Amino acid sequence: MADRFEELMKSIAEEADAKVEYAAMREAVLQKAAAARRRQVRFVRYGAMAATLVILAGVGTLFLKQKGGMNATARDAEQAAPQAMEYSFADSADGIAPAGDPEMPEAGNASVAVPEEAEEDAVTSGALPESAPVSESPEESDESFEATSGANGLLEAVPSATGTPDAEAIAFSPEELCALCLTARADGADGALASFEFLYAPVETAEGYRLVDIVADCSGVTYTYNRVAAEASDDAYALILPAVSLYGARAETDADGVYAPADALVSASAEGSLTWILGGGEVKLEPYAGCTLSEAELRALCPLRLMEIE
Amino acid sequence: MPARDFESIYADYSRMVYWAAYGVLKNESDAMDVSQNVFLRVIKHQKKLEAMEDLQLKSWLYRVTVNLCLDGKRKHKREVLADELPETPISDMHALPEAAVLDAEARQTLYAAITALPDIYRETVMLHFFSELRYEEIAQLMGVSEGTVKSRMARAKERLFALLKGGEQHG
């Protein structure tokens, strides 16, 4: 019966597998990957174009303001000169100034020479945005944003390279967050947690929680545990360390009931096994095969969870 | 260092990934979605994966698969009931002579019973029979001992035996 059962199971599996459309799945994967690449290129390309437009607008505004200031100076000096129609238009609507200005003083022409050159450069770079190297576009735009922001204050909402610490934390990529944790671990700091992945597995009783994942995103680092004996779908528990925890905050429980154990609920033995108190029951996790961490290393890895090791 | 590209990884492991996902999710379309996302990550991390040994790669794929499944379950909080599993793929009764001991309806019932097993047993059965992994490999992937895998498989078989003998589906 057992051999026949094995054969039966294999035949069922083979037939089920034959129904899976692996070729279609592969095509879908490749299409999604290609679409993602296109989106990325498009974002960079249009981002560069947008940055060029912003530069043009900023330079143009600066040019007009300087020109308007010079006109006022000229008006003050001459006092009796009538207001030209072109100046009224430019001042009131921030429009385009006339190409030739017969009343512009010589000194004024000299003073606007730099913005004109800048505008020319910007137009040149913006004329062929698609032919520009993709990797250079963001850098150009960042530099331009800062320079423009400092010049006329029109772009205050544009983030600069020297943002606040909070803004930097939010902007971290998962890899950067993990790298931060690992760096902290190497330095022996309390924020060191990312290397905890898969150190522990459930004991033979098939009861307990298994650390199945560590995911870092903009919200922080999430440690996901799977209750091994669970039969319900929502029995995955996660320990969430918000991004700010990298700066000293503690784990917490979120609104969805995701579990974050308090220090007092976890104890560890010198052998490296962890004992948790979760959901009213006591759970013991043994070190995962191949785990050779010492007691000190365990402590360094999970300072938020380990109590005194007896 | 093994030389592999996306195509070879896909050819070697797409079956394992799909059935690992199915073992967790019990739903074909969800398993397909997760499998696609797993291989999108393969493309994304291809250089890192190229340097991995087979066991490392297999472990990485399994972890990513399970993690994505759990993420999806947490997000959607939906449970697919066993009796909603529709596309029971058992149709050819004559594929294997041994299979003739059961008629199509019984095989369909057995397939549904597999998907209705408790998580740890179903995942073990899926990995062994559907993903064609050995007990040793399953133990490494799931982070348990080989003995645990064998005992889980034995319990899974007991439940399915009971079904075949006309016993209750859930012991």
mmCIF file of C-alpha atoms in Angstrom, chain A residues 184 189-193 241-251 304:
data_model
loop_
_atom_site.group_PDB
_atom_site.id
_atom_site.type_symbol
_atom_site.label_atom_id
_atom_site.label_comp_id
_atom_site.label_asym_id
_atom_site.label_seq_id
_atom_site.Cartn_x
_atom_site.Cartn_y
_atom_site.Cartn_z
ATOM 1 C CA ALA A 184 25.956 48.785 13.747
ATOM 2 C CA ALA A 189 25.942 49.198 18.779
ATOM 3 C CA ASP A 190 22.434 48.408 19.942
ATOM 4 C CA GLY A 191 20.865 48.804 16.544
ATOM 5 C CA ALA A 192 22.475 45.618 15.291
ATOM 6 C CA LEU A 193 19.743 43.219 14.312
ATOM 7 C CA LEU A 241 11.574 47.699 14.355
ATOM 8 C CA PRO A 242 10.710 51.093 12.969
ATOM 9 C CA ALA A 243 13.312 52.972 11.055
ATOM 10 C CA VAL A 244 13.767 55.269 13.980
ATOM 11 C CA SER A 245 14.902 52.290 16.018
ATOM 12 C CA LEU A 246 18.141 52.610 14.220
ATOM 13 C CA TYR A 247 18.494 55.762 16.254
ATOM 14 C CA GLY A 248 17.633 54.177 19.562
ATOM 15 C CA ALA A 249 13.882 53.534 19.642
ATOM 16 C CA ARG A 250 12.441 50.176 20.698
ATOM 17 C CA ALA A 251 10.279 47.567 19.090
ATOM 18 C CA LEU A 304 16.216 44.037 22.376
#
